Protein backbone atom coordinates (compact mmCIF):
# COMPACT_ATOMS: atom_id res chain seq x y z
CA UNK A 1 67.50 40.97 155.98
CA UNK A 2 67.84 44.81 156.39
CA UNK A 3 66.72 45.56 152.74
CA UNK A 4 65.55 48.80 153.34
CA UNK A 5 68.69 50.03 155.65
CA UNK A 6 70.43 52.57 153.65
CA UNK A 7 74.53 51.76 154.32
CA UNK A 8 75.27 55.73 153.73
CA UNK A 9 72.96 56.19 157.20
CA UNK A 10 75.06 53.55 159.19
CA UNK A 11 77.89 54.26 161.76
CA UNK A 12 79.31 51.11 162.83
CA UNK A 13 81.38 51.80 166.42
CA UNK A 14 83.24 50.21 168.83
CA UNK A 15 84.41 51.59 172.56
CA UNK A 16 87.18 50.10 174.94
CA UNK A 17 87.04 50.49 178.07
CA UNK A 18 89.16 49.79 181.33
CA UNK A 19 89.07 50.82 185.53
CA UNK A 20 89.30 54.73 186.34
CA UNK A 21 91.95 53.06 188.27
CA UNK A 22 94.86 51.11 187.60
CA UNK A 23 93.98 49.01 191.36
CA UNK A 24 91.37 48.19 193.41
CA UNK A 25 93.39 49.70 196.59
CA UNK A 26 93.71 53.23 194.49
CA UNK A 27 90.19 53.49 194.39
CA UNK A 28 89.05 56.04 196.86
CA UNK A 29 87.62 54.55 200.34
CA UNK A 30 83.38 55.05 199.28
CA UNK A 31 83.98 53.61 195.72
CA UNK A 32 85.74 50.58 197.12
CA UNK A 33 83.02 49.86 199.41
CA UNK A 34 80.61 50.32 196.49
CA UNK A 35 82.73 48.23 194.56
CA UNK A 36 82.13 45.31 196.93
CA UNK A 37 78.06 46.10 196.82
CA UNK A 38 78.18 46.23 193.33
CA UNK A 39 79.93 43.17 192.31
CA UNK A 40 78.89 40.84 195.27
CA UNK A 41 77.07 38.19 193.38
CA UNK A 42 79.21 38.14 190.23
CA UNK A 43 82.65 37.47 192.34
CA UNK A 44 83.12 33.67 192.58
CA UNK A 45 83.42 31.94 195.87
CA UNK A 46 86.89 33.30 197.34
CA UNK A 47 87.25 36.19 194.84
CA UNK A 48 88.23 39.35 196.39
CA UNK A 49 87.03 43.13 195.67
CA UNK A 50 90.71 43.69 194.51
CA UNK A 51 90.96 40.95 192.26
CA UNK A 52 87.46 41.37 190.73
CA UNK A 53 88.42 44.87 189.92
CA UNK A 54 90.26 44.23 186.48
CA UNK A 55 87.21 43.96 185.51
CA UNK A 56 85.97 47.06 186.78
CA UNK A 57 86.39 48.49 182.57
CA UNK A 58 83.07 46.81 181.83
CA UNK A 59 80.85 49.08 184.96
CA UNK A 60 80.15 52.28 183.74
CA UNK A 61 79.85 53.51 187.37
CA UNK A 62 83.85 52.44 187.61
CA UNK A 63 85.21 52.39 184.85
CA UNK A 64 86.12 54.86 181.83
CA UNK A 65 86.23 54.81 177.36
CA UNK A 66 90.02 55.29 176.35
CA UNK A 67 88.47 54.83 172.46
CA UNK A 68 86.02 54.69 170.39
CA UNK A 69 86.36 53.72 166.93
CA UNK A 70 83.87 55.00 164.07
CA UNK A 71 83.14 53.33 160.45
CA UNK A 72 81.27 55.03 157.78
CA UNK A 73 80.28 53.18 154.62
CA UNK A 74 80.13 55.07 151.66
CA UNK A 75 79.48 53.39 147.85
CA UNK A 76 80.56 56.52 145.46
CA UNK A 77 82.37 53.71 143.23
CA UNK A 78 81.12 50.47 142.46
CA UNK A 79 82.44 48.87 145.40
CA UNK A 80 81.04 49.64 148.96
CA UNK A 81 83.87 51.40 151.14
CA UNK A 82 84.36 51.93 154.67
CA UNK A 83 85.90 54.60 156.36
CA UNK A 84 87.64 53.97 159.45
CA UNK A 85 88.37 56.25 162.35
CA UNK A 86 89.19 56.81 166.29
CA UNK A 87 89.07 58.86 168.77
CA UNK A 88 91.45 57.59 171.78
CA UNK A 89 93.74 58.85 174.35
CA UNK A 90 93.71 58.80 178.61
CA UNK A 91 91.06 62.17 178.95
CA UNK A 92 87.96 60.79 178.68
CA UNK A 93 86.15 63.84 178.79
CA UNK A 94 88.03 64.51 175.26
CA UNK A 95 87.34 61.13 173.64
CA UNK A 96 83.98 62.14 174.21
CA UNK A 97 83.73 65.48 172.86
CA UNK A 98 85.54 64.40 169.97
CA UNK A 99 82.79 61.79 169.08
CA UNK A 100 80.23 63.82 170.16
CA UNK A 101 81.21 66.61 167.43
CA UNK A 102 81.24 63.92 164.97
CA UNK A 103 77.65 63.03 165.19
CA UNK A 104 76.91 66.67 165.13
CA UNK A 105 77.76 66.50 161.75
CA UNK A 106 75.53 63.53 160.83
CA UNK A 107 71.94 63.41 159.83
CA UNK A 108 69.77 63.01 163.38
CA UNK A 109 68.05 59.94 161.67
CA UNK A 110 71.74 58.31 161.75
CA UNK A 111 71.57 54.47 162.03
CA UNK A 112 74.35 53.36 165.30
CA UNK A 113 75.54 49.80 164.60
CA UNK A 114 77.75 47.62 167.34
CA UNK A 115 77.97 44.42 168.11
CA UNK A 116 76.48 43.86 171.37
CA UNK A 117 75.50 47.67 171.33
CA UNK A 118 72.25 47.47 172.89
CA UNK A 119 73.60 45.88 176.25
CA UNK A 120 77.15 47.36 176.39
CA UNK A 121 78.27 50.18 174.09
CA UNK A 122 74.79 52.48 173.72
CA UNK A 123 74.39 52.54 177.49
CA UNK A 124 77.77 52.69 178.39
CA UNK A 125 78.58 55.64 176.20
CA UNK A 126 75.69 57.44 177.39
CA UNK A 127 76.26 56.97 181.11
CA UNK A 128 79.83 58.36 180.67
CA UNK A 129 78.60 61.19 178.50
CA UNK A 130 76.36 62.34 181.78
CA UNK A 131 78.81 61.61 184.04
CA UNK A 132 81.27 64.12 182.36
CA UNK A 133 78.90 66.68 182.11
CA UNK A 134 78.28 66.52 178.37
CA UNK A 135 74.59 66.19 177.06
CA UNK A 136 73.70 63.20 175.02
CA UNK A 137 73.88 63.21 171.05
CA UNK A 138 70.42 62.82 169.88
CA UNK A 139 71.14 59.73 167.81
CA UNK A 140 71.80 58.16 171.07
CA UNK A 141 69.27 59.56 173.26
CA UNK A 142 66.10 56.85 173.74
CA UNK A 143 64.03 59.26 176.44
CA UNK A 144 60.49 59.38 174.64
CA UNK A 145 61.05 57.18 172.04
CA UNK A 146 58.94 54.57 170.75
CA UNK A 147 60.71 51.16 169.90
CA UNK A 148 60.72 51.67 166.28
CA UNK A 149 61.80 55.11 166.31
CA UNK A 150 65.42 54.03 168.21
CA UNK A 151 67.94 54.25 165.46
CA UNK A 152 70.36 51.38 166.63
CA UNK A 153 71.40 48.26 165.33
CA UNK A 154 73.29 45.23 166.99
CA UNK A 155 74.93 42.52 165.45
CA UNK A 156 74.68 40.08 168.54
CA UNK A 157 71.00 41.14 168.68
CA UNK A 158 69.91 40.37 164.84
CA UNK A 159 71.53 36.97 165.16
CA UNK A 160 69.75 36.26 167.89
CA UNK A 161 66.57 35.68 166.10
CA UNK A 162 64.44 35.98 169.43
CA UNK A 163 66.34 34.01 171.17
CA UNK A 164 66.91 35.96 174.41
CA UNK A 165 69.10 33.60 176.02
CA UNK A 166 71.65 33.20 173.21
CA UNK A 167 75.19 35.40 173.30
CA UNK A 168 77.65 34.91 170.66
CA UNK A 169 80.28 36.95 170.53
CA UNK A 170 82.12 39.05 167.95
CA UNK A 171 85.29 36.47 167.06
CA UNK A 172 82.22 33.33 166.55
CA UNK A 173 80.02 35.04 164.92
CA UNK A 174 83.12 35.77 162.45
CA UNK A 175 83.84 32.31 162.21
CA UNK A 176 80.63 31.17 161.13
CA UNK A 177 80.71 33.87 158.32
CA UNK A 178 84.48 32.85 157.43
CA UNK A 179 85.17 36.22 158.00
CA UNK A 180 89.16 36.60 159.53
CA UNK A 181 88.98 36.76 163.59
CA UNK A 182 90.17 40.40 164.42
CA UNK A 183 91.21 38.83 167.39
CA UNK A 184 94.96 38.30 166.06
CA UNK A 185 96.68 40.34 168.64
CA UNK A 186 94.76 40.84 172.26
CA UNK A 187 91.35 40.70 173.58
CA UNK A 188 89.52 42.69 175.52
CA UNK A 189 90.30 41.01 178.94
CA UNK A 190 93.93 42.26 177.55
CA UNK A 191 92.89 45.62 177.13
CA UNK A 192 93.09 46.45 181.04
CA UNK A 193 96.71 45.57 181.19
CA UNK A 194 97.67 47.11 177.94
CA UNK A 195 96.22 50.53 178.69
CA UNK A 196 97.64 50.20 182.78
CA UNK A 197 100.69 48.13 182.43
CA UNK A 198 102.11 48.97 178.58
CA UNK A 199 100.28 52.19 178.18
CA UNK A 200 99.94 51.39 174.74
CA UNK A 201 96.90 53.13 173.85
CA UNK A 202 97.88 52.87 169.73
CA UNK A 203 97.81 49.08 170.12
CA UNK A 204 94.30 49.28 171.50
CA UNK A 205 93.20 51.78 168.86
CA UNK A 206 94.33 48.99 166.36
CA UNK A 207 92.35 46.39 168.20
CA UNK A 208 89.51 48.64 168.32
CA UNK A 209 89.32 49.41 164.57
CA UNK A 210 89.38 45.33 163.62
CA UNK A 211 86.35 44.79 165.96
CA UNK A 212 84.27 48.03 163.85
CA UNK A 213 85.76 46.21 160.50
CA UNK A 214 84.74 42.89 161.28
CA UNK A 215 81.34 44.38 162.68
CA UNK A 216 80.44 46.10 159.62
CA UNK A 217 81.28 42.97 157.39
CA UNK A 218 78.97 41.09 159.45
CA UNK A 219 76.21 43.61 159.17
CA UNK A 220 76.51 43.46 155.37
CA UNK A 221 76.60 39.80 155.51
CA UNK A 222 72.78 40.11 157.07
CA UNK A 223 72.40 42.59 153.84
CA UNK A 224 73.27 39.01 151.55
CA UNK A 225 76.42 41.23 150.19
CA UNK A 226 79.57 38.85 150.27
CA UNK A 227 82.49 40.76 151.48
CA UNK A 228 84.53 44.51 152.13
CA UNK A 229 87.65 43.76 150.62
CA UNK A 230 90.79 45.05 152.63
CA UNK A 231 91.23 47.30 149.70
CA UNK A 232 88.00 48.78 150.05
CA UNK A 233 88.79 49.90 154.03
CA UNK A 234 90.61 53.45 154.79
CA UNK A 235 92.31 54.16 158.12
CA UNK A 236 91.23 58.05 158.70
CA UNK A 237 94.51 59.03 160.57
């Protein structure tokens, strides 16, 4: 699979995400009505607004990217590297820019990788890019674009096979490969109370760069190439 996808034009990212808030009763009055709208028929029998809204990271409309985490594959020696780095901290706005001036710097025809990009991460990052008042990079802007001309890959998508109703998630799809679970530490219902409760935004940097390392050695297992070594990955401080 993927013979013809040059690794040099790849960015394989990650984004973590949590509430705007760190509780349902900070919220502002209109948002917590449109909280309850929003999430009516995913709350379970007996679930309240307030409790639902730990979850409120994973709503673009609510919620907020405290990192995003960037891998670039290079193969200037005779192994393929990957090159490793985040932009993080509590301004949003900032996060953003940062990444935005990244891709700036890449070819337009860049190739975005994530797994579960196409339903979570593309969107997400785009809606938060309009809301703070930034205009959208072009490798992730779709308006006008035929199917084959959108320059994004997903993981989760590829291994579906055509199989709309199938999810498998990051740590499985690892498993099946025998690739090591980057989910050694916390997991991203974690991430809410780490960033709110610890404010421990290096540990979710951390947890962010495992998910893009395990992502891009699952995208070059679909390439039939056998492994990244640890050796072979650079943390870009």
């Amino acid at each position: 699979m993927l013979e013809n996808i040059d690794l040099q034009q790849v960015l394989v990212l990650d984004i973590e995400t949590v509430p705007q808030y760190p509780s349902f009763e900070e919220l502002p009055a209109d948002f917590q009505d449109l909280w309850e709208q929003k999430t009516r028929f995913q709350r379970k029998d007996g679930e309240s607004p307030s409790d639902f809204y730990a979850r409120g990271g994973i709503l673009a409309e609510f919620g907020k990217i405290i990192c995003i985490s960037v891998g670039i594959f290079s193969n200037k020696t005779k192994n393929i590297s990957l090159r490793v780095k985040s932009f993080y901290g509590d301004e949003e706005k900032v996060v953003l820019q940062s990444f935005i001036a990244l891709l700036k710097t890449q070819a337009d025809s860049l190739i975005l990788c994530a797994h579960n990009g196409k339903e979570f991460d593309f969107p997400y990052l785009c809606r938060r890019i309009l809301i703070n008042g930034l205009p959208i990079p072009v490798q992730l802007n779709l308006h006008g674009k035929k199917p084959w001309e959108i320059m994004h890959l997903d993981t989760m998508d590829l291994w579906k096979f055509g199989d709309f109703k199938n999810y498998t998630s990051l740590k499985l799809l690892a498993a099946v490969f025998n690739i090591p679970s980057p989910k050694d530490d916390i997991d991203g219902s974690m991430v809410n109370g780490v960033y709110w409760k610890e404010n421990d935004l290096e540990r979710i940097r951390v947890y962010c760069e495992k998910d893009v390392i395990t992502t891009a050695r699952i995208l070059l297992r679909f390439k039939s190439i056998s492994t990244l070594s640890d050796e072979d990955i650079t943390i870009v401080k």
